[in-house]
Short mmCIF file of C-alpha atoms in Angstrom, two decimals:
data_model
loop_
_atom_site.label_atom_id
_atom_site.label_comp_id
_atom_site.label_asym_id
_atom_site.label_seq_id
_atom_site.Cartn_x
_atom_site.Cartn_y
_atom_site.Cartn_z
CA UNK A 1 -35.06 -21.48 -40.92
CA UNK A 2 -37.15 -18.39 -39.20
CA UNK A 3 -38.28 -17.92 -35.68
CA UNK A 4 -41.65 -18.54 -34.82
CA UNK A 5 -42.65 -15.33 -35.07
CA UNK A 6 -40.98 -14.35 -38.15
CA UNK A 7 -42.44 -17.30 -39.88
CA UNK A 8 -45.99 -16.25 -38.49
CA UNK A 9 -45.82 -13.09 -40.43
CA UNK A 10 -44.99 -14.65 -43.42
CA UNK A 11 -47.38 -15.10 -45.94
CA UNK A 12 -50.21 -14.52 -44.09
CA UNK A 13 -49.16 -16.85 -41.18
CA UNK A 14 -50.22 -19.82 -42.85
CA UNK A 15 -46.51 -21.29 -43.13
CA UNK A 16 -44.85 -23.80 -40.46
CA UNK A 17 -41.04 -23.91 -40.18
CA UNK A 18 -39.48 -27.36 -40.21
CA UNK A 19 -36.19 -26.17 -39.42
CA UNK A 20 -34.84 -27.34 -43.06
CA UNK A 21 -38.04 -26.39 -45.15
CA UNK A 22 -41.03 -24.41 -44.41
CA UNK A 23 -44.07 -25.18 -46.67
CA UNK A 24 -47.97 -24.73 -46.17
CA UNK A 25 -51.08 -23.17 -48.28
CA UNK A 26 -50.97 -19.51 -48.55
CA UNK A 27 -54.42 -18.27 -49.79
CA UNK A 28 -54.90 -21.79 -51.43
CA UNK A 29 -51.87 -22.47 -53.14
CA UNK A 30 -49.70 -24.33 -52.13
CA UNK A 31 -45.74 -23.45 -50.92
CA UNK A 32 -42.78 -24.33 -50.24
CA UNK A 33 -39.72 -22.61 -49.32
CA UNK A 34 -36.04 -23.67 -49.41
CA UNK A 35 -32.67 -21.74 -48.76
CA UNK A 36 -30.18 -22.02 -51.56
CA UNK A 37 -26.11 -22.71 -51.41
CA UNK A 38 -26.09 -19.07 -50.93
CA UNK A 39 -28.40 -18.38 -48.67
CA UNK A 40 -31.34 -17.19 -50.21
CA UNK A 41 -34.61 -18.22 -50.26
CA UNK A 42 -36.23 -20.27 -53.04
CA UNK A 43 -40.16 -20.52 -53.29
CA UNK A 44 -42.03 -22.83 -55.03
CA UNK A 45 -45.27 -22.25 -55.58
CA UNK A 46 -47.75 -24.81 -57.33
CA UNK A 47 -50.13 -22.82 -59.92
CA UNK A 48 -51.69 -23.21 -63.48
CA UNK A 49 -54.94 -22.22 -64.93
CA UNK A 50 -56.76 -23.91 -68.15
CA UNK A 51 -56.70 -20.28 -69.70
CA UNK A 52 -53.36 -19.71 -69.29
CA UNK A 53 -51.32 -22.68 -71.47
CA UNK A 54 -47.53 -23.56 -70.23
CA UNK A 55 -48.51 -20.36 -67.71
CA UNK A 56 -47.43 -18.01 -70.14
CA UNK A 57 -49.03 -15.24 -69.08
CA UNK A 58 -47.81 -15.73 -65.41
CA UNK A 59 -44.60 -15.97 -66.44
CA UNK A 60 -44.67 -12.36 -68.09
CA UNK A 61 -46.56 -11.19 -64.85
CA UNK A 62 -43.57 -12.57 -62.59
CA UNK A 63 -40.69 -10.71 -65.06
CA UNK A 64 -42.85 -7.54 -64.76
CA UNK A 65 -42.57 -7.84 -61.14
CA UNK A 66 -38.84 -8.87 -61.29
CA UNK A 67 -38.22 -5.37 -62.99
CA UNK A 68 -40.06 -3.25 -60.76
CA UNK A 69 -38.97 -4.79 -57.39
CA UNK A 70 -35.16 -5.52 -55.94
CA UNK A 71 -36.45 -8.40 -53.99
CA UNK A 72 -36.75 -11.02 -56.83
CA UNK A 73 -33.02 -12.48 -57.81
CA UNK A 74 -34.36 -15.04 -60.64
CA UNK A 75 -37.43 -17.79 -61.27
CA UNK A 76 -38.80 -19.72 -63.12
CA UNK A 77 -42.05 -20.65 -64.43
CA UNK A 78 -43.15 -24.16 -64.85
CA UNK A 79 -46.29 -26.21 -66.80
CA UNK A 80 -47.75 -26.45 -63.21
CA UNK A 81 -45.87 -24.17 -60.52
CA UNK A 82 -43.59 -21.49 -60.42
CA UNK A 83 -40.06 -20.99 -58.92
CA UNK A 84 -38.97 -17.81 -57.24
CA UNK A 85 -35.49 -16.98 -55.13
CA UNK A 86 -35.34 -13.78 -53.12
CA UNK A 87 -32.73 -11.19 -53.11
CA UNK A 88 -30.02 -11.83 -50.33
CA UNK A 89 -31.19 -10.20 -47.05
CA UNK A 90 -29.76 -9.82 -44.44
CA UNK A 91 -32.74 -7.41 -42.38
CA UNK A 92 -33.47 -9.78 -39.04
CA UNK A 93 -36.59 -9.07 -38.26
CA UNK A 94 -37.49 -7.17 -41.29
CA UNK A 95 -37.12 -10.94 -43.66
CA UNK A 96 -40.55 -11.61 -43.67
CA UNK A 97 -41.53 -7.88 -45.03
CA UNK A 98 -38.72 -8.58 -47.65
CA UNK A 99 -40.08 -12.00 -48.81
CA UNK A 100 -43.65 -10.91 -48.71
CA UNK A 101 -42.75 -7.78 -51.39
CA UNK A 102 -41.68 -10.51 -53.29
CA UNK A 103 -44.37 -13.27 -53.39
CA UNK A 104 -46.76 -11.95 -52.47
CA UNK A 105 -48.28 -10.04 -55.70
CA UNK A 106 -47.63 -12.92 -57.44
CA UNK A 107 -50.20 -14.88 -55.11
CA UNK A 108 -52.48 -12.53 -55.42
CA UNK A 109 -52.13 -12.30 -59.16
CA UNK A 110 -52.85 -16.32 -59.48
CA UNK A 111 -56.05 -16.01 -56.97
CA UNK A 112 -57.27 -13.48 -58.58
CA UNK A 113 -56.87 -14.83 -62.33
CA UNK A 114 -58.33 -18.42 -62.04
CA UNK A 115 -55.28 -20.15 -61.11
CA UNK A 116 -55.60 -23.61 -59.11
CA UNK A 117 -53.33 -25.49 -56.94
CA UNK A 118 -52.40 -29.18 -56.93
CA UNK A 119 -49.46 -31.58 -57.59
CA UNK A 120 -46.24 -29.21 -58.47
CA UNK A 121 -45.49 -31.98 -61.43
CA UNK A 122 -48.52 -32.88 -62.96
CA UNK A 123 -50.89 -30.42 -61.50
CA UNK A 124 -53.60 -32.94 -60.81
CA UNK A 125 -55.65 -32.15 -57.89
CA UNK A 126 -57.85 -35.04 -57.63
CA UNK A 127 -55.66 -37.21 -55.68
CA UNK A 128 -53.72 -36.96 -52.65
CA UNK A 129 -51.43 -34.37 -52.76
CA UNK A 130 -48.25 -34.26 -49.78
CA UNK A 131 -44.86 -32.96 -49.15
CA UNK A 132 -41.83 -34.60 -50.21
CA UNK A 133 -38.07 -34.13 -49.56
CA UNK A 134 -36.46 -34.97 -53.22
CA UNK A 135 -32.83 -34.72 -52.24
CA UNK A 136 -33.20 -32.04 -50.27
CA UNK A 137 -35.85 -30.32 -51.69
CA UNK A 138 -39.15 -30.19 -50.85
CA UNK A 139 -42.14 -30.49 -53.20
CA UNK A 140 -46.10 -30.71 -53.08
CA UNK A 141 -47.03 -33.73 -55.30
CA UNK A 142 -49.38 -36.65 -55.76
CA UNK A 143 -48.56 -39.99 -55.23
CA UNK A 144 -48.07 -40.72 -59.25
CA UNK A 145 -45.28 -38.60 -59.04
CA UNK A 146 -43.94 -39.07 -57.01
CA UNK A 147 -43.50 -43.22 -58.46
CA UNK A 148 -42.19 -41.70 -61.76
CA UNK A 149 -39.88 -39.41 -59.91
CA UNK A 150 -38.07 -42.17 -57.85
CA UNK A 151 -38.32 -44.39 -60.90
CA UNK A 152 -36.11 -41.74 -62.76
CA UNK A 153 -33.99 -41.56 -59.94
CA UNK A 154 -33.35 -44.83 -59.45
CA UNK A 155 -32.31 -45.26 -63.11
CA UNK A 156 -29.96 -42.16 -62.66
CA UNK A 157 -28.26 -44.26 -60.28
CA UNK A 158 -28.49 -47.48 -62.31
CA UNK A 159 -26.76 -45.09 -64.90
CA UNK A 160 -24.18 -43.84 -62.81
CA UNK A 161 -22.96 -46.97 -61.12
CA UNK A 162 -22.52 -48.23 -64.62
CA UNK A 163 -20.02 -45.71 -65.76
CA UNK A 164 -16.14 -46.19 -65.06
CA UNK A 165 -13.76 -43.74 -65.23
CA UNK A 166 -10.44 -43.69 -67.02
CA UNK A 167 -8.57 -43.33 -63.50
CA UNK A 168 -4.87 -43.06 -64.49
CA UNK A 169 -5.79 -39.20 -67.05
CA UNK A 170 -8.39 -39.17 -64.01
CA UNK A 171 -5.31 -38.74 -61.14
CA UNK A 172 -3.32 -36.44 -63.54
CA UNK A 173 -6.16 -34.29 -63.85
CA UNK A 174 -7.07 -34.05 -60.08
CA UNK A 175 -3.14 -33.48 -59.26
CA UNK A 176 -2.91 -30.65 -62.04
CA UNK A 177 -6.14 -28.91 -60.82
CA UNK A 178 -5.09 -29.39 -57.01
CA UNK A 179 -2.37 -27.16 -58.09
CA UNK A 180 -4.53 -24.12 -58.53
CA UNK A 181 -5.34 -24.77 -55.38
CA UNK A 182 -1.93 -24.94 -54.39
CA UNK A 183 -1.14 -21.07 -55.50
CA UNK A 184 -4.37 -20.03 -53.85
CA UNK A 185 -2.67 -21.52 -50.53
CA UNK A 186 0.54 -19.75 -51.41
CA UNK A 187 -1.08 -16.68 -51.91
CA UNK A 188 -3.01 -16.69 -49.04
CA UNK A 189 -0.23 -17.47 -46.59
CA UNK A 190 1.71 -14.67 -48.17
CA UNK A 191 -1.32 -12.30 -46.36
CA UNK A 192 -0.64 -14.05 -43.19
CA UNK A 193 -3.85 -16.33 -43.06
CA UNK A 194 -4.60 -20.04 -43.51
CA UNK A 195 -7.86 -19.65 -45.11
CA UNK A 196 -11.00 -22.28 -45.57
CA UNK A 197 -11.18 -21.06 -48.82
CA UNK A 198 -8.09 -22.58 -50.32
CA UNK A 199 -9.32 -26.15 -49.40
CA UNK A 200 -12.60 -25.42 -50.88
CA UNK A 201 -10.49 -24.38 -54.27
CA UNK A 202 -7.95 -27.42 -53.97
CA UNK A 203 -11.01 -29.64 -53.76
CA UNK A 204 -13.47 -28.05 -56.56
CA UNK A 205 -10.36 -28.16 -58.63
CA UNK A 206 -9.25 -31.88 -58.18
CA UNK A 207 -12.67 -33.15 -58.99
CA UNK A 208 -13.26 -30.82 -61.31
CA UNK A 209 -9.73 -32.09 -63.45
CA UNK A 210 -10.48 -35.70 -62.53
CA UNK A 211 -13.50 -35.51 -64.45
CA UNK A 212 -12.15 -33.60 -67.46
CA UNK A 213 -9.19 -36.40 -67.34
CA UNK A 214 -11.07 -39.52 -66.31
CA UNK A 215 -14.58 -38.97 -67.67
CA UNK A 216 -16.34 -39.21 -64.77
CA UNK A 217 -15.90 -38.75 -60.55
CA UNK A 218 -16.63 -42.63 -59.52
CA UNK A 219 -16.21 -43.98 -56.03
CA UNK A 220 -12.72 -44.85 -56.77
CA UNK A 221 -12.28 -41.02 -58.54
CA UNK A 222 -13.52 -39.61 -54.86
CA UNK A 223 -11.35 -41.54 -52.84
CA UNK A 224 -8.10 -40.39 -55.49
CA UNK A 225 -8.72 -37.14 -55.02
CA UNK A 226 -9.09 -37.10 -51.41
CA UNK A 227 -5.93 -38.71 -51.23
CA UNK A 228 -4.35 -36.00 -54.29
CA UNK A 229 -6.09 -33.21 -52.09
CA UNK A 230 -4.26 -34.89 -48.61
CA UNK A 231 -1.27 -34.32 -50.72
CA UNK A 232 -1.60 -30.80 -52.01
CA UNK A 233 -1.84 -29.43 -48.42
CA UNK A 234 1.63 -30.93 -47.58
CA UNK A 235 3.02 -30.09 -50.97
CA UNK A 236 1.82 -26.28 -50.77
CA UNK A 237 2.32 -26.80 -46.68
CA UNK A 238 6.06 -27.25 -47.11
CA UNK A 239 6.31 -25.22 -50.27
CA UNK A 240 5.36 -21.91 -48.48
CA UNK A 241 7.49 -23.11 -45.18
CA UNK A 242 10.40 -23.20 -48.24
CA UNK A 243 9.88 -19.88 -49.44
CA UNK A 244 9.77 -17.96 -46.22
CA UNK A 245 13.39 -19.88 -45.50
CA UNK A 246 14.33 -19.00 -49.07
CA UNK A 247 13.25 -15.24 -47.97
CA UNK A 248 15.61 -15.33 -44.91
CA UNK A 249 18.59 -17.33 -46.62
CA UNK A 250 19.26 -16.38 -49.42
CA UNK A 251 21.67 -13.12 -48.83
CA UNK A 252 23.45 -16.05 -48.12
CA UNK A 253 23.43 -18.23 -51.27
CA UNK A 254 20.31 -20.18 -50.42
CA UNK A 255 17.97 -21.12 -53.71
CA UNK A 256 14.80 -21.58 -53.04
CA UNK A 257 15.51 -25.11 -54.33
CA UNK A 258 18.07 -25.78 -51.99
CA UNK A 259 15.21 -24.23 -48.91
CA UNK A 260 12.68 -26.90 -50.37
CA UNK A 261 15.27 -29.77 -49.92
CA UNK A 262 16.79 -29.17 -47.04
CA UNK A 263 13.59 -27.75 -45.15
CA UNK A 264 13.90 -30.17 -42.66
CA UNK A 265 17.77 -29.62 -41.41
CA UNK A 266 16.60 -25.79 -41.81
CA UNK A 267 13.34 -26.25 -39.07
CA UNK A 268 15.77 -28.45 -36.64
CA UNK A 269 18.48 -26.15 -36.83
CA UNK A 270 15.91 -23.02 -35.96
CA UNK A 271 13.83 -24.62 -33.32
CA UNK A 272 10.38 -24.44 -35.75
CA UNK A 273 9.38 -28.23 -36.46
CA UNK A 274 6.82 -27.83 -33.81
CA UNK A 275 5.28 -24.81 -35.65
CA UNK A 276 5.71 -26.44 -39.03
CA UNK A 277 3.99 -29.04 -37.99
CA UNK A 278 1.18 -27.06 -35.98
CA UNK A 279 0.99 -25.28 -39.01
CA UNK A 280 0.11 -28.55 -40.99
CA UNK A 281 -2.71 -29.84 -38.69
CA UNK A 282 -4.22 -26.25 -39.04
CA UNK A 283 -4.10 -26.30 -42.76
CA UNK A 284 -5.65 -29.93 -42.74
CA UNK A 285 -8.16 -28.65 -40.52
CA UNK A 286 -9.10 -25.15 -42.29
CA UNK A 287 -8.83 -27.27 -45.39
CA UNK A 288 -11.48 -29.95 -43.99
CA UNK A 289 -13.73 -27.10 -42.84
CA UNK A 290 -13.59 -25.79 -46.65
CA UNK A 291 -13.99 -28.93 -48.38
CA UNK A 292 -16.26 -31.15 -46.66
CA UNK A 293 -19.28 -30.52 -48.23
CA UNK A 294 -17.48 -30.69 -52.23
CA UNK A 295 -16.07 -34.45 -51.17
CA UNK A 296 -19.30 -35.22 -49.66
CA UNK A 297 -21.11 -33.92 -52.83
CA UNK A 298 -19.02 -35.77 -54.95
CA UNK A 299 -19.85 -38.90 -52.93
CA UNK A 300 -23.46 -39.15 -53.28
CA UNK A 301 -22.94 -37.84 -56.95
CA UNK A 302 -20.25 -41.02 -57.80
CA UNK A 303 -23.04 -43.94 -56.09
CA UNK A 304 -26.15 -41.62 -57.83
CA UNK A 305 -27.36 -41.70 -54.03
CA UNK A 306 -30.90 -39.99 -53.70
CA UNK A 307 -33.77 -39.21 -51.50
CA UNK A 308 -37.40 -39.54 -51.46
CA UNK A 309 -39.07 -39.13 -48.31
CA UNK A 310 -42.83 -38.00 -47.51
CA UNK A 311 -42.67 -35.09 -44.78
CA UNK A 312 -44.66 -34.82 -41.82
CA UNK A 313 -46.85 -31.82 -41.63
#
């Protein structure tokens, strides 16, 4: 996540980057820090104090901070730890300056209040407490815990695996939102790109309708809408193709209709099937790029797939 010297002047040194995560004790209290989608960076810090129920009071101490600094973006405060994600920064070698304005008052509020560390569910700290990657994220928490959380997980999963989806309203709902996708291709072509982004849009959208439709995205709803989003790049592929021949032909009588249905006589008879088709393994390619991580998402979401794994310090 940070170079090795970035991360040493971060919160007071004590952290170690694990490429993915970075966690440690900073001034007895334990962290650990996580990027988001977007790229910032989401602390969690484990803290609670018997004089302070449901951490109330740290919880108006961290909004007082959040109005008085521009490095706080949102948190929130939980029975036993606290969740803060930085501002957006972009500063190089000036990140950890820009994380420390942010967390650090706040650790320095719960040391010097009576706050205690200890497992980031329960808050217990007479048991072992380690790190854990729970799907991705990364957590302090005892052993007890860490059973009930993989308990709950695996009954998610039971949970999921037992729903079915109503697949035929489930395909007309992924081909109708693939369509949206379909105009954000057209309208990006009509700049003169072949953008990621209208993948990533054709693919949000076709789950998104297949689970208005169908109920719910099962493995069979993932593999239908890969197939529906396969099919929107050569519809909107050959659609745009069309319209540029539509643009060219028709001073001479040409609907765009007639482009769309005789596209193929129109590419042999101008020498362009080799760029139509270049053009197609491009769009495939920019659309793969953009829509990877939404089908791979969806995946894991439709088999409830999860992870619980205790992290080397």
């Amino acid at each position: 996540m940070l170079s090795k010297k970035l991360c040493s002047q971060l919160l007071d040194g004590n952290m170690t980057d694990h490429n993915k995560y970075i966690s440690g004790t900073c001034r007895g209290f334990y962290v650990t820090i996580n990027t988001t989608p977007n790229g910032m960076f989401s602390f969690q810090i484990s803290a609670h104090s018997d004089n302070d129920p449901e951490n109330a009071a740290l919880r108006e101490f961290v909004e007082s901070r959040k109005s008085v600094t521009e490095q706080i973006q949102s948190f929130t405060v939980y029975h036993n730890s606290v969740t803060i994600v930085s501002t957006r920064t972009f500063l190089g070698k000036k990140i950890p300056e820009h994380l420390n304005t942010a967390i650090m008052p706040i650790i320095d509020y719960l040391a010097n209040n009576g706050y205690v560390t200890g497992c980031m569910q329960c808050g217990t700290q007479n048991a072992q407490i380690d790190c854990y990657d729970i799907n991705g994220a990364h957590h302090y928490l005892c052993s007890d815990c860490v059973g009930k959380v993989e308990g709950a997980l695996m009954d998610r999963k039971q949970g999921i695996l037992a729903q079915k989806s109503k697949f035929i309203p489930g395909i007309v709902g992924a081909f109708l939102g693939a369509m949206i996708g379909c105009v954000v291709y057209f309208l990006i072509w009509q700049l003169g790109y072949v953008a990621a982004i209208a993948g990533l849009v054709t693919a949000v959208c076709a789950f998104k309708g297949f689970e208005m439709l169908g109920g719910v995205v099962d493995k069979k709803g993932v593999i239908a809408c890969v197939v529906v989003i396969i099919l929107a790049v050569l519809f909107a592929n050959k659609l745009v193709w069309a319209y540029d021949a539509y643009s060219a032909l028709k001073e001479y009588g040409w609907s765009f209709f007639d482009c769309f249905r005789g596209l193929k006589e129109i590419l042999e008879a101008s020498n362009a099937t080799g760029e139509y088709y270049g053009g197609l393994v491009m769009a495939y390619v920019m659309t793969a790029l953009g829509s990877f991580r939404s089908v791979v998402n969806a995946f894991k979401a439709s088999t409830g797939s999860y992870k619980v794994k205790k992290m080397k310090d």
